[in-house]
Amino acid sequence: MEITLTVNGKPHKVEAPSDIPLLWALRDHLQLTGTKYGCGKAQCGACTVIVDGKAVRSCTRKAKSVVGKSITTIESGAPTPETQALRAAWTELNVHQCGYCQPGQIMAASALLMSNANPDDAAIDKAMSGVICRCATYHRIRKGIKQAAKTLPQFSGTQPAQQGGDDVA
Ligand code: FES
Ligand code: FES
């Protein structure tokens, strides 16, 4: 079937089986390989993208279920202020190690900051606990989110913040 997905602000037509997961529509049909495959069972968070401001596991979400919604991946050329602040903090603090999990980490953290611009440790743990890092960069991820929260006002005004939250499924 033909599925039209709005990814990073642009519509894309995908000719694919009706039950194709969003992850494979992004990776195999749109060549957006920044979104990673880990477990395929909504357990690791490597495939996290943002759909209408919420963190979503793209490996188990059917592409057809997000038709008409705004999908944001790590490749977005017009990142939200939250993503910009996170990218800057990630670079400054050298958050990543091997990097495999980091697109999912940044997408999950972006959705968190969209819904809570100043998250405490408990809020960070709740939002990020499902995104596994085999290199155990958790300490730097938490530090990066806190730094991004502090610098967020510097990045505001470039794009309106979307309503966010964690709708991992
Ligand atoms: S690939 Fe692990 S949660 Fe999607
Ligand atoms: S940085 Fe290696 S898995 Fe997270």
Short mmCIF file of N, CA and C in Angstrom, two decimals, residues 46-161:
data_model
loop_
_atom_site.label_atom_id
_atom_site.label_comp_id
_atom_site.label_asym_id
_atom_site.label_seq_id
_atom_site.Cartn_x
_atom_site.Cartn_y
_atom_site.Cartn_z
N ALA A 46 16.52 2.04 21.08
CA ALA A 46 17.43 2.50 20.02
C ALA A 46 16.67 3.14 18.86
N CYS A 47 15.44 2.72 18.67
CA CYS A 47 14.64 3.15 17.51
C CYS A 47 13.74 4.35 17.81
N THR A 48 13.98 5.02 18.94
CA THR A 48 13.07 6.09 19.36
C THR A 48 13.07 7.27 18.39
N VAL A 49 11.88 7.68 18.00
CA VAL A 49 11.69 8.91 17.22
C VAL A 49 10.63 9.74 17.94
N ILE A 50 10.39 10.93 17.46
CA ILE A 50 9.35 11.78 18.06
C ILE A 50 8.17 11.84 17.10
N VAL A 51 7.00 11.53 17.62
CA VAL A 51 5.76 11.62 16.83
C VAL A 51 4.83 12.59 17.54
N ASP A 52 4.52 13.69 16.87
CA ASP A 52 3.70 14.74 17.48
C ASP A 52 4.19 15.09 18.88
N GLY A 53 5.49 15.22 19.02
CA GLY A 53 6.06 15.69 20.28
C GLY A 53 6.28 14.62 21.34
N LYS A 54 5.95 13.38 21.01
CA LYS A 54 6.11 12.32 22.00
C LYS A 54 7.12 11.28 21.54
N ALA A 55 7.87 10.73 22.49
CA ALA A 55 8.84 9.69 22.18
C ALA A 55 8.10 8.40 21.85
N VAL A 56 8.45 7.82 20.72
CA VAL A 56 7.75 6.61 20.24
C VAL A 56 8.78 5.59 19.78
N ARG A 57 8.56 4.33 20.12
CA ARG A 57 9.42 3.25 19.63
C ARG A 57 8.99 2.91 18.20
N SER A 58 9.84 3.21 17.26
CA SER A 58 9.43 3.03 15.86
C SER A 58 9.49 1.58 15.41
N CYS A 59 10.10 0.69 16.20
CA CYS A 59 10.19 -0.71 15.77
C CYS A 59 8.86 -1.43 15.91
N THR A 60 8.02 -0.97 16.82
CA THR A 60 6.75 -1.66 17.02
C THR A 60 5.54 -0.81 16.60
N ARG A 61 5.80 0.44 16.26
CA ARG A 61 4.70 1.31 15.80
C ARG A 61 4.53 1.13 14.30
N LYS A 62 3.33 0.79 13.88
CA LYS A 62 3.08 0.62 12.45
C LYS A 62 3.15 1.98 11.75
N ALA A 63 3.78 1.99 10.59
CA ALA A 63 3.90 3.25 9.85
C ALA A 63 2.52 3.84 9.54
N LYS A 64 1.57 2.97 9.20
CA LYS A 64 0.25 3.50 8.81
C LYS A 64 -0.45 4.19 9.98
N SER A 65 -0.03 3.88 11.21
CA SER A 65 -0.68 4.50 12.38
C SER A 65 -0.21 5.92 12.63
N VAL A 66 0.84 6.34 11.92
CA VAL A 66 1.33 7.70 12.15
C VAL A 66 1.14 8.59 10.90
N VAL A 67 0.31 8.12 9.98
CA VAL A 67 -0.05 8.95 8.82
C VAL A 67 -0.75 10.22 9.34
N GLY A 68 -0.33 11.36 8.83
CA GLY A 68 -0.94 12.63 9.25
C GLY A 68 -0.31 13.22 10.49
N LYS A 69 0.64 12.50 11.08
CA LYS A 69 1.32 13.02 12.26
C LYS A 69 2.71 13.53 11.86
N SER A 70 3.29 14.32 12.74
CA SER A 70 4.61 14.88 12.48
C SER A 70 5.68 13.97 13.11
N ILE A 71 6.52 13.42 12.25
CA ILE A 71 7.56 12.49 12.71
C ILE A 71 8.90 13.21 12.64
N THR A 72 9.64 13.15 13.74
CA THR A 72 10.96 13.77 13.76
C THR A 72 12.00 12.71 14.07
N THR A 73 13.06 12.69 13.25
CA THR A 73 14.16 11.76 13.48
C THR A 73 15.42 12.57 13.77
N ILE A 74 16.46 11.85 14.12
CA ILE A 74 17.73 12.51 14.44
C ILE A 74 18.27 13.31 13.26
N GLU A 75 17.82 12.98 12.04
CA GLU A 75 18.34 13.68 10.86
C GLU A 75 17.69 15.04 10.64
N SER A 76 16.73 15.41 11.47
CA SER A 76 16.00 16.65 11.21
C SER A 76 16.94 17.83 10.98
N GLY A 77 16.74 18.49 9.86
CA GLY A 77 17.56 19.66 9.54
C GLY A 77 17.03 20.92 10.20
N ALA A 78 15.85 20.83 10.79
CA ALA A 78 15.28 21.98 11.50
C ALA A 78 14.90 21.52 12.91
N PRO A 79 15.93 21.22 13.70
CA PRO A 79 15.64 20.66 15.02
C PRO A 79 14.93 21.66 15.93
N THR A 80 14.19 21.13 16.86
CA THR A 80 13.54 21.98 17.85
C THR A 80 14.62 22.59 18.75
N PRO A 81 14.26 23.64 19.50
CA PRO A 81 15.23 24.20 20.45
C PRO A 81 15.75 23.14 21.42
N GLU A 82 14.86 22.22 21.81
CA GLU A 82 15.27 21.17 22.75
C GLU A 82 16.37 20.30 22.14
N THR A 83 16.15 19.90 20.88
CA THR A 83 17.15 19.06 20.23
C THR A 83 18.45 19.82 20.00
N GLN A 84 18.34 21.09 19.66
CA GLN A 84 19.55 21.90 19.47
C GLN A 84 20.34 21.99 20.77
N ALA A 85 19.64 22.25 21.86
CA ALA A 85 20.31 22.37 23.16
C ALA A 85 20.95 21.05 23.55
N LEU A 86 20.27 19.95 23.27
CA LEU A 86 20.82 18.63 23.60
C LEU A 86 22.05 18.32 22.74
N ARG A 87 21.97 18.61 21.46
CA ARG A 87 23.12 18.35 20.59
C ARG A 87 24.33 19.12 21.07
N ALA A 88 24.13 20.38 21.45
CA ALA A 88 25.25 21.20 21.92
C ALA A 88 25.82 20.61 23.21
N ALA A 89 24.94 20.22 24.12
CA ALA A 89 25.41 19.66 25.39
C ALA A 89 26.12 18.33 25.16
N TRP A 90 25.58 17.53 24.28
CA TRP A 90 26.18 16.21 23.97
C TRP A 90 27.61 16.40 23.44
N THR A 91 27.76 17.40 22.56
CA THR A 91 29.09 17.63 21.99
C THR A 91 30.05 18.15 23.05
N GLU A 92 29.58 19.11 23.82
CA GLU A 92 30.47 19.71 24.82
C GLU A 92 30.90 18.68 25.87
N LEU A 93 29.98 17.84 26.28
CA LEU A 93 30.27 16.88 27.35
C LEU A 93 30.76 15.53 26.83
N ASN A 94 30.89 15.41 25.52
CA ASN A 94 31.31 14.11 24.96
C ASN A 94 30.45 12.97 25.50
N VAL A 95 29.15 13.13 25.41
CA VAL A 95 28.24 12.16 26.02
C VAL A 95 28.37 10.77 25.40
N HIS A 96 28.48 10.73 24.09
CA HIS A 96 28.41 9.42 23.44
C HIS A 96 29.71 8.62 23.60
N GLN A 97 29.58 7.32 23.46
CA GLN A 97 30.78 6.47 23.41
C GLN A 97 30.80 5.81 22.04
N CYS A 98 30.20 4.61 21.88
CA CYS A 98 30.16 4.02 20.53
C CYS A 98 29.15 4.77 19.65
N GLY A 99 28.15 5.36 20.29
CA GLY A 99 27.18 6.19 19.58
C GLY A 99 25.92 5.48 19.13
N TYR A 100 25.89 4.17 19.20
CA TYR A 100 24.77 3.43 18.60
C TYR A 100 23.41 3.84 19.20
N CYS A 101 23.38 4.00 20.50
CA CYS A 101 22.10 4.29 21.16
C CYS A 101 21.75 5.77 21.12
N GLN A 102 22.71 6.61 20.72
CA GLN A 102 22.55 8.05 20.98
C GLN A 102 21.42 8.74 20.19
N PRO A 103 21.13 8.34 18.95
CA PRO A 103 19.95 8.96 18.32
C PRO A 103 18.69 8.75 19.15
N GLY A 104 18.53 7.53 19.66
CA GLY A 104 17.36 7.25 20.50
C GLY A 104 17.41 8.04 21.80
N GLN A 105 18.61 8.16 22.36
CA GLN A 105 18.74 8.93 23.62
C GLN A 105 18.33 10.39 23.39
N ILE A 106 18.82 10.96 22.29
CA ILE A 106 18.54 12.38 22.04
C ILE A 106 17.07 12.60 21.71
N MET A 107 16.46 11.69 20.97
CA MET A 107 15.03 11.83 20.68
C MET A 107 14.21 11.71 21.97
N ALA A 108 14.55 10.74 22.82
CA ALA A 108 13.81 10.59 24.09
C ALA A 108 14.02 11.82 24.97
N ALA A 109 15.26 12.32 25.02
CA ALA A 109 15.54 13.49 25.84
C ALA A 109 14.84 14.73 25.29
N SER A 110 14.75 14.84 23.96
CA SER A 110 14.04 15.98 23.36
C SER A 110 12.57 15.97 23.76
N ALA A 111 11.95 14.79 23.68
CA ALA A 111 10.54 14.70 24.07
C ALA A 111 10.37 15.04 25.54
N LEU A 112 11.33 14.63 26.36
CA LEU A 112 11.26 14.98 27.79
C LEU A 112 11.30 16.49 27.98
N LEU A 113 12.27 17.15 27.34
CA LEU A 113 12.39 18.61 27.53
C LEU A 113 11.22 19.37 26.94
N MET A 114 10.56 18.81 25.93
CA MET A 114 9.37 19.47 25.38
C MET A 114 8.24 19.48 26.41
N SER A 115 8.19 18.45 27.23
CA SER A 115 7.09 18.39 28.20
C SER A 115 7.51 18.93 29.56
N ASN A 116 8.82 18.97 29.81
CA ASN A 116 9.32 19.40 31.12
C ASN A 116 10.68 20.06 30.87
N ALA A 117 10.68 21.39 30.87
CA ALA A 117 11.90 22.12 30.50
C ALA A 117 12.96 22.08 31.59
N ASN A 118 12.60 21.63 32.77
CA ASN A 118 13.58 21.58 33.86
C ASN A 118 13.40 20.29 34.66
N PRO A 119 13.70 19.15 34.05
CA PRO A 119 13.42 17.88 34.72
C PRO A 119 14.40 17.59 35.86
N ASP A 120 13.87 17.03 36.94
CA ASP A 120 14.76 16.60 38.03
C ASP A 120 15.23 15.17 37.75
N ASP A 121 16.03 14.65 38.66
CA ASP A 121 16.60 13.31 38.43
C ASP A 121 15.51 12.26 38.21
N ALA A 122 14.45 12.35 39.01
CA ALA A 122 13.38 11.35 38.90
C ALA A 122 12.71 11.41 37.54
N ALA A 123 12.48 12.63 37.06
CA ALA A 123 11.83 12.79 35.75
C ALA A 123 12.75 12.29 34.64
N ILE A 124 14.04 12.57 34.78
CA ILE A 124 14.99 12.09 33.77
C ILE A 124 15.03 10.56 33.77
N ASP A 125 15.10 9.99 34.96
CA ASP A 125 15.15 8.52 35.04
C ASP A 125 13.90 7.90 34.43
N LYS A 126 12.76 8.49 34.72
CA LYS A 126 11.50 7.93 34.21
C LYS A 126 11.46 7.99 32.68
N ALA A 127 11.87 9.12 32.14
CA ALA A 127 11.79 9.30 30.68
C ALA A 127 12.85 8.50 29.94
N MET A 128 13.99 8.31 30.58
CA MET A 128 15.14 7.74 29.87
C MET A 128 15.40 6.28 30.20
N SER A 129 14.70 5.73 31.19
CA SER A 129 15.04 4.39 31.67
C SER A 129 14.87 3.32 30.60
N GLY A 130 14.02 3.57 29.63
CA GLY A 130 13.78 2.56 28.60
C GLY A 130 14.73 2.63 27.42
N VAL A 131 15.68 3.56 27.47
CA VAL A 131 16.62 3.68 26.36
C VAL A 131 17.98 3.16 26.86
N ILE A 132 18.29 1.98 26.42
CA ILE A 132 19.45 1.28 26.96
C ILE A 132 20.74 1.70 26.26
N CYS A 133 21.78 1.89 27.06
CA CYS A 133 23.10 2.20 26.52
C CYS A 133 24.06 1.10 26.96
N ARG A 134 24.53 0.34 25.99
CA ARG A 134 25.44 -0.76 26.33
C ARG A 134 26.80 -0.24 26.76
N CYS A 135 27.10 1.02 26.45
CA CYS A 135 28.37 1.60 26.90
C CYS A 135 28.21 2.29 28.25
N ALA A 136 27.02 2.23 28.81
CA ALA A 136 26.75 2.78 30.15
C ALA A 136 27.12 4.26 30.25
N THR A 137 26.64 5.05 29.32
CA THR A 137 26.90 6.50 29.37
C THR A 137 25.82 7.23 30.17
N TYR A 138 25.11 6.52 30.99
CA TYR A 138 23.94 7.10 31.67
C TYR A 138 24.28 8.36 32.47
N HIS A 139 25.44 8.34 33.14
CA HIS A 139 25.80 9.49 33.95
C HIS A 139 25.95 10.74 33.06
N ARG A 140 26.62 10.57 31.93
CA ARG A 140 26.81 11.72 31.03
C ARG A 140 25.50 12.11 30.36
N ILE A 141 24.64 11.15 30.08
CA ILE A 141 23.34 11.48 29.50
C ILE A 141 22.54 12.37 30.46
N ARG A 142 22.54 11.99 31.73
CA ARG A 142 21.81 12.80 32.71
C ARG A 142 22.41 14.21 32.79
N LYS A 143 23.76 14.27 32.81
CA LYS A 143 24.43 15.57 32.86
C LYS A 143 24.10 16.39 31.62
N GLY A 144 24.07 15.73 30.47
CA GLY A 144 23.77 16.41 29.21
C GLY A 144 22.36 16.98 29.20
N ILE A 145 21.41 16.22 29.73
CA ILE A 145 20.04 16.71 29.77
C ILE A 145 19.94 17.93 30.69
N LYS A 146 20.64 17.86 31.83
CA LYS A 146 20.58 19.01 32.75
C LYS A 146 21.23 20.24 32.13
N GLN A 147 22.34 20.03 31.44
CA GLN A 147 22.99 21.17 30.80
C GLN A 147 22.09 21.73 29.69
N ALA A 148 21.46 20.86 28.92
CA ALA A 148 20.57 21.32 27.85
C ALA A 148 19.40 22.11 28.43
N ALA A 149 18.88 21.66 29.57
CA ALA A 149 17.77 22.38 30.21
C ALA A 149 18.21 23.79 30.58
N LYS A 150 19.46 23.91 31.06
CA LYS A 150 19.97 25.24 31.44
C LYS A 150 20.15 26.15 30.23
N THR A 151 20.62 25.59 29.13
CA THR A 151 20.93 26.42 27.96
C THR A 151 19.74 26.56 27.01
N LEU A 152 18.65 25.86 27.32
CA LEU A 152 17.49 25.86 26.42
C LEU A 152 17.02 27.26 26.02
N PRO A 153 16.97 28.23 26.98
CA PRO A 153 16.50 29.57 26.58
C PRO A 153 17.32 30.18 25.45
N GLN A 154 18.62 29.83 25.38
CA GLN A 154 19.45 30.38 24.30
C GLN A 154 19.00 29.90 22.92
N PHE A 155 18.37 28.73 22.91
CA PHE A 155 17.97 28.13 21.63
C PHE A 155 16.50 28.39 21.30
N SER A 156 15.79 28.94 22.25
CA SER A 156 14.36 29.18 22.03
C SER A 156 14.18 30.31 21.03
N GLY A 157 13.02 30.30 20.38
CA GLY A 157 12.76 31.34 19.40
C GLY A 157 13.08 30.89 17.99
N THR A 158 13.84 29.77 17.86
CA THR A 158 14.14 29.28 16.52
C THR A 158 12.99 28.46 15.97
N GLN A 159 12.26 27.80 16.87
CA GLN A 159 11.08 27.01 16.47
C GLN A 159 10.16 26.93 17.68
N PRO A 160 8.86 26.93 17.50
CA PRO A 160 7.99 26.75 18.64
C PRO A 160 8.13 25.36 19.22
N ALA A 161 8.17 25.26 20.56
CA ALA A 161 8.25 23.95 21.20
C ALA A 161 6.92 23.24 21.05
#
